[in-house]
Amino acid sequence: SFKLPTTKSLERSNAMSVSGVIFAWLRNDLRVHDSPVLHRAAQLAKQRGTAALPVYVFDPRQFRRTRYGTLKTGAFRALFLLQSVRNLKKRLRS
């Protein structure tokens, strides 16, 4: 699989730097106030005088059917996830 180059300090925090922009890869924890990934990305961006870009990718594997034919992620969970991502976007922009 393809991996972007990272330094040890970035690797530990799920933050990467590409072309001067600090990317903060978000997975399951979408809280802003106590996110070590977001705090580290902001810290690195400030030190380097560049931007921090939080990134969340919806994993299509979570929306497939199980081997028993049921949805892996139900409608309520999917709605909760969508609302959480929208809330994260709103909080980061404020």
Short mmCIF file of C-alpha atoms in Angstrom, two decimals, residues 1-64:
data_model
loop_
_atom_site.label_atom_id
_atom_site.label_comp_id
_atom_site.label_asym_id
_atom_site.label_seq_id
_atom_site.Cartn_x
_atom_site.Cartn_y
_atom_site.Cartn_z
CA SER A 1 0.00 0.00 0.00
CA PHE A 2 1.08 3.58 -0.64
CA LYS A 3 2.37 5.54 2.35
CA LEU A 4 3.31 9.19 2.46
CA PRO A 5 6.71 10.02 3.97
CA THR A 6 6.56 10.99 7.63
CA THR A 7 8.93 11.93 10.41
CA LYS A 8 8.87 10.09 13.72
CA SER A 9 7.12 12.93 15.55
CA LEU A 10 4.41 13.16 12.90
CA GLU A 11 4.00 9.40 12.74
CA ARG A 12 3.24 9.16 16.46
CA SER A 13 0.45 11.72 16.21
CA ASN A 14 -1.27 10.63 12.93
CA ALA A 15 -0.21 13.94 11.41
CA MET A 16 1.74 14.22 8.17
CA SER A 17 3.38 17.02 6.26
CA VAL A 18 3.14 17.19 2.50
CA SER A 19 4.12 20.29 0.53
CA GLY A 20 4.21 22.33 3.74
CA VAL A 21 0.65 21.52 4.80
CA ILE A 22 0.13 19.52 7.98
CA PHE A 23 -2.53 16.83 7.51
CA ALA A 24 -4.30 15.47 10.59
CA TRP A 25 -5.75 12.05 9.75
CA LEU A 26 -8.89 11.51 11.80
CA ARG A 27 -10.33 8.06 12.26
CA ASN A 28 -12.81 7.31 15.01
CA ASP A 29 -12.34 10.10 17.52
CA LEU A 30 -14.00 13.21 16.10
CA ARG A 31 -13.89 15.32 19.26
CA VAL A 32 -12.04 18.60 18.96
CA HIS A 33 -11.42 19.66 22.55
CA ASP A 34 -9.19 16.71 23.56
CA SER A 35 -7.87 15.38 20.24
CA PRO A 36 -4.11 14.77 20.41
CA VAL A 37 -3.98 14.53 16.61
CA LEU A 38 -5.59 17.94 16.07
CA HIS A 39 -3.55 19.57 18.83
CA ARG A 40 -0.28 18.16 17.41
CA ALA A 41 -1.18 19.22 13.87
CA ALA A 42 -2.01 22.75 15.06
CA GLN A 43 1.23 22.89 17.03
CA LEU A 44 3.32 21.77 14.05
CA ALA A 45 1.52 24.15 11.69
CA LYS A 46 2.17 27.05 14.04
CA GLN A 47 5.85 26.11 14.41
CA ARG A 48 6.29 25.86 10.64
CA GLY A 49 4.12 28.83 9.73
CA THR A 50 1.84 26.73 7.56
CA ALA A 51 -1.72 25.41 7.54
CA ALA A 52 -3.17 22.36 9.26
CA LEU A 53 -5.75 20.37 7.32
CA PRO A 54 -7.88 17.84 9.21
CA VAL A 55 -8.91 14.91 7.01
CA TYR A 56 -11.68 12.38 7.63
CA VAL A 57 -12.48 9.72 5.06
CA PHE A 58 -15.67 7.70 5.18
CA ASP A 59 -14.55 4.08 4.97
CA PRO A 60 -16.78 2.27 2.45
CA ARG A 61 -16.05 -1.03 4.21
CA GLN A 62 -18.15 0.20 7.13
CA PHE A 63 -21.22 0.54 4.89
CA ARG A 64 -21.15 -2.90 3.29
#
